[in-house]
XYZ file of C-alpha atoms in Angstrom:
178
model
C 177.972 202.712 130.803
C 176.047 199.497 131.506
C 173.149 201.654 132.717
C 172.713 203.120 129.231
C 172.513 199.776 127.436
C 169.252 198.474 126.028
C 170.034 195.004 127.407
C 170.289 196.394 130.965
C 166.957 198.123 130.547
C 165.227 194.995 129.189
C 166.654 192.851 131.984
C 165.398 195.226 134.682
C 161.969 195.955 133.224
C 160.340 192.554 132.940
C 156.777 193.745 132.584
C 154.978 196.999 131.950
C 151.650 197.919 133.541
C 148.964 198.652 130.963
C 146.726 201.628 131.644
C 143.960 199.981 129.619
C 143.589 196.995 131.961
C 141.285 198.306 134.696
C 137.728 198.345 135.894
C 135.719 200.561 138.220
C 133.145 199.068 140.566
C 130.635 201.170 142.463
C 128.730 200.345 145.652
C 125.918 202.613 146.745
C 124.742 203.242 150.293
C 121.745 201.125 151.226
C 118.962 201.980 148.812
C 119.987 205.615 148.437
C 119.355 205.691 144.698
C 118.663 203.234 141.905
C 122.155 203.482 140.427
C 122.969 200.624 138.024
C 126.399 199.649 139.340
C 126.811 196.738 136.899
C 126.227 199.043 133.940
C 128.743 201.564 135.283
C 131.476 198.884 135.521
C 131.196 198.234 131.788
C 130.662 201.798 130.580
C 133.378 203.559 132.608
C 136.033 203.743 129.895
C 138.503 206.081 131.592
C 139.305 206.716 135.233
C 142.257 207.964 137.212
C 144.079 206.441 140.107
C 143.391 209.541 142.188
C 146.097 211.852 143.368
C 146.788 212.786 146.963
C 148.601 215.870 148.151
C 149.929 216.967 151.506
C 150.049 220.562 152.490
C 153.323 221.838 153.839
C 153.770 223.913 156.920
C 156.538 226.458 156.539
C 158.276 227.459 159.761
C 160.977 230.130 159.573
C 164.055 229.424 161.664
C 167.075 231.733 161.760
C 166.847 232.871 158.159
C 165.856 229.455 156.753
C 162.558 227.712 156.219
C 161.904 224.336 157.789
C 159.013 222.309 156.382
C 156.606 219.988 158.176
C 153.863 217.771 156.823
C 150.502 219.488 156.671
C 147.015 218.139 156.060
C 146.228 215.592 153.363
C 144.053 216.851 150.531
C 142.288 214.753 147.932
C 141.854 216.164 144.480
C 138.797 215.538 142.319
C 138.388 212.162 140.631
C 137.673 212.260 136.897
C 135.962 209.558 134.865
C 134.784 209.205 131.295
C 131.655 207.133 130.822
C 130.369 205.731 127.536
C 126.742 206.679 127.061
C 125.016 203.439 126.073
C 122.127 203.282 123.621
C 119.556 203.272 126.446
C 121.342 206.208 128.105
C 121.439 204.173 131.341
C 124.731 205.605 132.596
C 123.709 209.172 131.832
C 120.270 208.731 133.423
C 121.777 207.131 136.542
C 124.181 210.000 137.179
C 121.568 212.622 136.282
C 119.106 210.950 138.674
C 121.786 210.998 141.384
C 122.119 214.768 140.861
C 118.340 215.211 140.946
C 118.052 213.351 144.257
C 120.884 215.323 145.863
C 119.001 218.527 145.026
C 115.691 218.566 143.201
C 115.817 221.502 140.767
C 112.165 222.488 141.331
C 111.893 221.956 145.076
C 115.506 222.878 145.946
C 115.690 220.044 148.475
C 117.306 216.618 148.713
C 114.855 213.862 147.826
C 116.854 210.693 148.533
C 116.471 208.688 151.698
C 116.620 210.755 154.850
C 117.320 214.310 153.696
C 119.054 214.984 157.025
C 121.560 212.184 156.465
C 124.332 213.836 154.464
C 125.904 210.415 153.788
C 122.791 209.042 152.071
C 123.931 210.353 148.697
C 127.484 208.980 148.957
C 128.876 205.769 147.549
C 132.099 203.836 147.287
C 134.175 203.174 144.171
C 136.977 200.685 143.660
C 139.486 200.983 140.823
C 141.221 197.695 140.056
C 144.270 197.457 137.789
C 145.018 194.085 136.162
C 148.106 192.515 134.627
C 148.050 191.059 131.123
C 146.938 187.677 132.467
C 143.868 189.279 134.087
C 145.167 189.098 137.657
C 144.347 192.057 139.931
C 147.557 193.879 140.871
C 146.359 197.127 142.442
C 143.082 198.075 144.077
C 142.214 201.596 145.274
C 138.980 202.376 147.095
C 137.358 205.808 147.190
C 135.060 206.253 150.156
C 132.195 208.736 150.389
C 132.128 209.702 146.736
C 129.442 211.481 144.727
C 129.241 213.126 141.287
C 129.367 216.863 141.693
C 130.059 217.821 138.079
C 128.380 216.251 135.049
C 130.104 218.013 132.207
C 128.333 218.969 129.008
C 127.719 216.144 126.553
C 128.464 217.432 123.066
C 125.968 216.329 120.419
C 127.437 216.815 116.939
C 126.343 215.516 113.503
C 129.909 215.641 112.225
C 131.330 213.489 115.042
C 131.085 210.090 113.340
C 132.558 206.729 114.329
C 132.813 207.716 117.989
C 130.987 206.998 121.219
C 129.072 209.623 123.128
C 131.252 210.159 126.204
C 130.227 211.807 129.437
C 132.908 213.294 131.684
C 131.979 213.136 135.355
C 133.934 214.764 138.182
C 133.547 213.215 141.623
C 134.334 214.389 145.153
C 135.278 211.829 147.799
C 136.195 211.753 151.469
C 139.326 209.627 151.244
C 141.156 207.012 149.174
C 143.043 203.944 150.322
C 145.021 201.185 148.668
C 143.514 197.795 149.440
C 145.400 194.537 149.955
C 145.129 192.074 147.102
């Protein structure tokens, strides 16, 4: 019954990771867009450590199913960004969308329109301990915002920030050495 005791639990769990101690840093491809990466670091108030899923290959064998590892799939990455008083974060992401496909011209307008990587960036999510030391770092490579969700404007929503939910696609994620 030692497993069920509070003392055993406290002795084994010496520290708890805090989901509030993180930051997101963004690096853009060379001059692709004028994205304010410094502003994004301070206004990104919620982000996920992205999930990763493997497909499974089912092979029937004599009345049973044997499973093998399939292809890796990366799910979307969701962030919540505080819209600052100058609307810098919102304008940056909106501008990114505009340059990926201009709504009037229906063409890409950033960099070399034939370079499909010109509109991609890199994001790093860093988790910190309570002393401010980085403990986990995950990098998303080849990411871009594909879904800027609606930003609700509401007179009755007082004492709250205007938050923009952005959904990103990315090529792959990797855990970096700290």
